[in-house]
CSV table of C-alpha atoms in Angstrom, one decimal:
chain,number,residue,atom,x,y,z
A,1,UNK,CA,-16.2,-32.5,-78.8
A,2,UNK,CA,-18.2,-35.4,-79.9
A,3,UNK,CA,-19.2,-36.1,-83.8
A,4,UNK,CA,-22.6,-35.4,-83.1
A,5,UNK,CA,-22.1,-32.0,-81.3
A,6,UNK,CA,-23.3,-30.0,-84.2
A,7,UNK,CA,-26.1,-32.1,-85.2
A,8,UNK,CA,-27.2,-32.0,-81.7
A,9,UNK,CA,-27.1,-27.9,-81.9
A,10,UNK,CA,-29.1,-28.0,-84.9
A,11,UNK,CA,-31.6,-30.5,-83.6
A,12,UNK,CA,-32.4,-28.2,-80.4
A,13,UNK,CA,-32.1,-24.8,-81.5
A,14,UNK,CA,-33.5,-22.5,-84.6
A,15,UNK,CA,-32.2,-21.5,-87.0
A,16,UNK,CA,-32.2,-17.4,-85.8
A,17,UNK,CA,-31.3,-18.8,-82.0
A,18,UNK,CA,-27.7,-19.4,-82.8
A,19,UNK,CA,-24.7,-16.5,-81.5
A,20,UNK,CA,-23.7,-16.6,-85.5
A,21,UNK,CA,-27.1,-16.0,-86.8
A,22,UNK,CA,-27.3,-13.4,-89.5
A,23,UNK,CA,-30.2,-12.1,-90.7
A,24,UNK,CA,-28.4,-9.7,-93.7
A,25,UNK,CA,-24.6,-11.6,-94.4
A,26,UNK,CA,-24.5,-8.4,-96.2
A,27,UNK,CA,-21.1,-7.2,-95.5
A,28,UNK,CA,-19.3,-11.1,-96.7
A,29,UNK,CA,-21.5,-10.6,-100.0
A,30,UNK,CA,-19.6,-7.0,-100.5
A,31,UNK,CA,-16.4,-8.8,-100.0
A,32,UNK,CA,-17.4,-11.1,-102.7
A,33,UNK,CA,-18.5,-8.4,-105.1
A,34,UNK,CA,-15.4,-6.8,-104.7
A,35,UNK,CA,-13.0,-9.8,-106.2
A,36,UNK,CA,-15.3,-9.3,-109.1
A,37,UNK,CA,-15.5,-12.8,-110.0
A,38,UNK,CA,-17.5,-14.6,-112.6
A,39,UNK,CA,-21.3,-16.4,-112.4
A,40,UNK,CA,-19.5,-19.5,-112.7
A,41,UNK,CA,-16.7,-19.3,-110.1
A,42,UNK,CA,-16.8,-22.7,-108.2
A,43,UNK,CA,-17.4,-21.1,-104.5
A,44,UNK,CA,-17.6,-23.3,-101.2
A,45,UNK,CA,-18.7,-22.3,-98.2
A,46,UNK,CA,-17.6,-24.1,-95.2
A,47,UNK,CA,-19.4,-24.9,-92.1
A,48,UNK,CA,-22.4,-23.4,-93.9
A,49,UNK,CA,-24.9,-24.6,-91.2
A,50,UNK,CA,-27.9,-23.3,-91.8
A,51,UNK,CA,-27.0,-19.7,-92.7
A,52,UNK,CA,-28.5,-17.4,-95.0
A,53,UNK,CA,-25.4,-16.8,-96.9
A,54,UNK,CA,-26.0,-19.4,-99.7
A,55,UNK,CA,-29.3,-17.9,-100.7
A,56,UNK,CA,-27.8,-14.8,-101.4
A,57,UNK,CA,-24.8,-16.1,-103.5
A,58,UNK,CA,-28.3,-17.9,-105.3
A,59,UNK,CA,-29.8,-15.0,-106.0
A,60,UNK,CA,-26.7,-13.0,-106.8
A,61,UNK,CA,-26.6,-15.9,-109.9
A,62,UNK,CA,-23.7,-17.7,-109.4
A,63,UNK,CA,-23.9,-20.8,-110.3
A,64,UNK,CA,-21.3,-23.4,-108.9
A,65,UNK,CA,-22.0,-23.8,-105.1
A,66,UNK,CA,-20.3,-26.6,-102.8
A,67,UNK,CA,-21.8,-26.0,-99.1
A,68,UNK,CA,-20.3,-27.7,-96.6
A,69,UNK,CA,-21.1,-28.7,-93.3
A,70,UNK,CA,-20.7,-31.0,-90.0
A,71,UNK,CA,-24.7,-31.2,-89.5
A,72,UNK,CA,-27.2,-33.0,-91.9
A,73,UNK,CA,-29.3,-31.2,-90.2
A,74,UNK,CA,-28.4,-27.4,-90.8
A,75,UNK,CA,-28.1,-28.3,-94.4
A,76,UNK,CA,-31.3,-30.0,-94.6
A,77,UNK,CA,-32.1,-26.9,-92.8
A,78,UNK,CA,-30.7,-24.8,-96.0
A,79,UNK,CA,-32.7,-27.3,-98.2
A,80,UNK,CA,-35.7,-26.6,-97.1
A,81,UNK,CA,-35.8,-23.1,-97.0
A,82,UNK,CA,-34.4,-22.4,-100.4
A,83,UNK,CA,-36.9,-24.6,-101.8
A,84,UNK,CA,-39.8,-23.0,-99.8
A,85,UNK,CA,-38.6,-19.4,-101.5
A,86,UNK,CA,-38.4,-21.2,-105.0
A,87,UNK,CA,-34.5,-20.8,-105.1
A,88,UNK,CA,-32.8,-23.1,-107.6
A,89,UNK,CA,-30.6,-25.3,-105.5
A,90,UNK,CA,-29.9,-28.2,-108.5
A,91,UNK,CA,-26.2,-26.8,-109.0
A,92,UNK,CA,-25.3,-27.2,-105.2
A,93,UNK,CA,-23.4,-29.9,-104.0
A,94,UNK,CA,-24.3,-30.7,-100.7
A,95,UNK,CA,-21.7,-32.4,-98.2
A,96,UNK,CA,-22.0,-33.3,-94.6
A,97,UNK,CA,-18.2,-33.6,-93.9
A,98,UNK,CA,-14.9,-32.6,-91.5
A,99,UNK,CA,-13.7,-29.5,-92.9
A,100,UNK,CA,-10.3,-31.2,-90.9
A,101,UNK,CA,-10.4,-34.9,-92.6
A,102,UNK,CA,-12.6,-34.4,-95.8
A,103,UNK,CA,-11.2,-34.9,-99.4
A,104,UNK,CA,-11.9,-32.3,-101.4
A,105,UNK,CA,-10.9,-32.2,-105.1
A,106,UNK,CA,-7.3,-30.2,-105.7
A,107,UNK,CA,-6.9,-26.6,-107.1
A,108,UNK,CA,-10.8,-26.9,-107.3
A,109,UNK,CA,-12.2,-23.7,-105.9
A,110,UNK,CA,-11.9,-19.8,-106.8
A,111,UNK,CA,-13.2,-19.4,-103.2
A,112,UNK,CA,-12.7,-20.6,-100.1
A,113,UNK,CA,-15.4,-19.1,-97.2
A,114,UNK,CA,-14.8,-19.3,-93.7
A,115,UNK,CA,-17.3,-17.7,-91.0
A,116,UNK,CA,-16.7,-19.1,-87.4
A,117,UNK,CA,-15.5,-22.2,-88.1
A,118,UNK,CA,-11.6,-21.9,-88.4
A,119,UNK,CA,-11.8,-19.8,-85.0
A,120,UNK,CA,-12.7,-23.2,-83.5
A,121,UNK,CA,-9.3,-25.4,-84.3
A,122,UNK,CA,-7.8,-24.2,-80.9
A,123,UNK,CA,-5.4,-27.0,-81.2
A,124,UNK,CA,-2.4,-27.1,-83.6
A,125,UNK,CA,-3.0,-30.5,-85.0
A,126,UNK,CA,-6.3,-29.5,-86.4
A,127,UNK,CA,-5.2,-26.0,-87.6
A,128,UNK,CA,-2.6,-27.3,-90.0
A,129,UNK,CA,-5.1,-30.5,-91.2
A,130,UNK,CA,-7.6,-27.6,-92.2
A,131,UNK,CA,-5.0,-25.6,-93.8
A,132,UNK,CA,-3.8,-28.2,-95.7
A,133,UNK,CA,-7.3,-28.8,-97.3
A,134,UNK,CA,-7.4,-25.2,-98.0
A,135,UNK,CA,-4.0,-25.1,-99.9
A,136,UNK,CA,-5.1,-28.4,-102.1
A,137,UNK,CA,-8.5,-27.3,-102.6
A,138,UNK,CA,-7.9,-23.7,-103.5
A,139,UNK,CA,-7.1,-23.2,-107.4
A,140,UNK,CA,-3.9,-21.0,-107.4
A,141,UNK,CA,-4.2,-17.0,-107.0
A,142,UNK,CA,-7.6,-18.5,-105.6
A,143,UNK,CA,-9.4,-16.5,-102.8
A,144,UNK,CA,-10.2,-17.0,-99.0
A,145,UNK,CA,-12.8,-15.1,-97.2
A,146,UNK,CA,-11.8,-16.1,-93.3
A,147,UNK,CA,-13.6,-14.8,-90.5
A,148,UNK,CA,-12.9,-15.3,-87.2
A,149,UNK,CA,-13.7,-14.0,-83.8
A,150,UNK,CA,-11.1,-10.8,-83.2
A,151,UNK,CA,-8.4,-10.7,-80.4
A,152,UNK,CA,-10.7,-8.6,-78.7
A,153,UNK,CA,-13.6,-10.9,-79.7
A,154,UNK,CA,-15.2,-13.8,-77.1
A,155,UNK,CA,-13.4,-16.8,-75.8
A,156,UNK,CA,-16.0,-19.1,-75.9
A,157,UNK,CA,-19.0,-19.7,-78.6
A,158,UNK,CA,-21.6,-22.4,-78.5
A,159,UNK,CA,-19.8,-23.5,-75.1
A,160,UNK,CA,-16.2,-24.3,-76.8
A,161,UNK,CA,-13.5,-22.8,-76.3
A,162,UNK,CA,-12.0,-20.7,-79.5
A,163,UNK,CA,-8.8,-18.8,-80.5
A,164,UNK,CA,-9.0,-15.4,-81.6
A,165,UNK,CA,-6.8,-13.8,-84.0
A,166,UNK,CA,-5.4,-10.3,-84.9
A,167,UNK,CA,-4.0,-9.7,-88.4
A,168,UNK,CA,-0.6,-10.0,-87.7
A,169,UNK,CA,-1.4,-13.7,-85.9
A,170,UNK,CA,-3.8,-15.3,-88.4
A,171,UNK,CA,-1.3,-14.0,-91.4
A,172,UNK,CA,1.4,-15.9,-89.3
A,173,UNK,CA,-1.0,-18.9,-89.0
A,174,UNK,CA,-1.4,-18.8,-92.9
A,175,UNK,CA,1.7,-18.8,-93.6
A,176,UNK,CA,3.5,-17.1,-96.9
A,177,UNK,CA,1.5,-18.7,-99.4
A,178,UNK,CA,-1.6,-16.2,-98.3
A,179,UNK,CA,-1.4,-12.3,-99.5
A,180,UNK,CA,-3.4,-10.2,-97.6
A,181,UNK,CA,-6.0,-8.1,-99.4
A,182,UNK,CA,-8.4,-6.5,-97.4
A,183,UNK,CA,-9.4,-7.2,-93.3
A,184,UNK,CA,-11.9,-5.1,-91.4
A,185,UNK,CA,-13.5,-5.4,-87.5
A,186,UNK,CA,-17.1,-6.1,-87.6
A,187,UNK,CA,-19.3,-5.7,-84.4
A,188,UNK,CA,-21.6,-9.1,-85.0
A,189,UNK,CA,-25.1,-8.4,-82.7
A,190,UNK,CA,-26.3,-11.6,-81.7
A,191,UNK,CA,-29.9,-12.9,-81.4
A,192,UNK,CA,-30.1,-11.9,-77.8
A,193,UNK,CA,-28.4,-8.3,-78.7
A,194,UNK,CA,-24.9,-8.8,-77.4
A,195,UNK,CA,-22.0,-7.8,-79.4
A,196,UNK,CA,-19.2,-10.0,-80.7
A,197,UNK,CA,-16.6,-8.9,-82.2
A,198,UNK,CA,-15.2,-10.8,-85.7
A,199,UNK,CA,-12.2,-10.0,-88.0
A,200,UNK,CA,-13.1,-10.3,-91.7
A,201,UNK,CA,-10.3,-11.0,-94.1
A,202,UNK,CA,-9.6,-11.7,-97.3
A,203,UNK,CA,-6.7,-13.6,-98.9
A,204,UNK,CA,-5.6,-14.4,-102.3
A,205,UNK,CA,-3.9,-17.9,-102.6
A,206,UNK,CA,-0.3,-18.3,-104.3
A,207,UNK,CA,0.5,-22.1,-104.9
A,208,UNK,CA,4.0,-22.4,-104.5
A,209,UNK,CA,3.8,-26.1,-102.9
A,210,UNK,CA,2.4,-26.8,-106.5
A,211,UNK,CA,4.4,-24.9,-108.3
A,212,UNK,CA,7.5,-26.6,-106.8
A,213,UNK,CA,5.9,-29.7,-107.5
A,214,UNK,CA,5.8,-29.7,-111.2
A,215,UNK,CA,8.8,-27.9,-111.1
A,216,UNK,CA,10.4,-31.3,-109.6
A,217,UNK,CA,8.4,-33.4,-111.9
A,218,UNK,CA,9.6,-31.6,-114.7
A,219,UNK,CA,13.5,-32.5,-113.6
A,220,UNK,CA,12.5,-36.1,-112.8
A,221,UNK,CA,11.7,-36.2,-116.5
């Protein structure tokens, strides 16, 4: 896959003419609601594109957004849109960025959100380099909304290849650190009216690499 492969996506298709479109990203914002956090929770959404998701977390009022995303394009995309429904976008920091490779600033985030992008690291190298973003980004007893294709879900999306997941396989993936709180099947329809079939989980965050850290420091001293 070639760096430009999602800016090329964006450039030729709309916005609603994408499998992941959703018009209502109603069920993810009930997930949210439910971890009951705070207006000013720092919350980034990764691999945003150009989904409707951040301008319901807008007019929901929070009020620290980082959004995330491999195409200039889908964000400019975003951009646009929010400003042509006179949504305040001033507190969103914008990146175009490698989920894999980017630096994000550590123990940063009460929220991590994931749709359809982590279902695409089909190779181990770039499973563990976005998990280990996740666990420095995350703020400890953070949260992670992940969704990915299901086990029962398609095999390929966009014309890539992707791995699907059961529970008991992406809390493996995850590893330890990760305490399941809440997963759910949700039939996706896509644009053209087929189904696809995603798992929607969410995760709470315990820090132990951190943890142990200090806990070294603080014998070193």
């Amino acid at each position: 896959m070639s760096d430009n492969y999602w800016e090329d996506v964006y450039q030729s298709k709309q916005t609603d003419q994408v499998s992941w479109y959703q018009q209502h990203p109603s069920q993810t914002m009930k997930f949210i609601q439910s971890l009951d956090l705070p207006l000013q929770a720092k919350l980034i959404d990764v691999g945003s594109g150009a989904s409707l998701f951040v301008d319901q977390l807008i007019e929901a009022g929070y009020k620290n957004l980082h959004v995330l995303d491999l195409s200039e394009t889908a964000l400019n995309t975003t951009q646009a849109r929010l400003l042509e429904k006179n949504l305040d976008s001033s507190h969103i920091d914008w990146q175009v960025a490698d989920i894999c490779t980017v630096a994000l600033e550590p123990q940063h985030y009460d929220l991590w959100h994931d749709r359809a992008v982590f279902h695409f690291m089909v190779t181990e190298v770039h499973q563990q380099q976005y998990l280990h973003n996740v666990r420095q980004a995350l703020k400890p007893n953070g949260f992670m909304i992940l969704s990915t294709f299901a086990e029962d879900g398609p095999t390929q999306c966009s014309g890539l290849p992707v791995e699907r997941y059961s529970v008991e396989k992406l809390a493996q993936k995850l590893g330890r650190n990760f305490i399941l709180l809440r997963h759910e099947v949700e039939i996706h329809i896509t644009p053209w009216n087929t189904e696809q079939r995603f798992l929607n989980t969410i995760w709470q965050f315990k820090n132990e690499y951190f943890k142990k850290r200090d806990e070294v420091s603080l014998i070193s001293n």
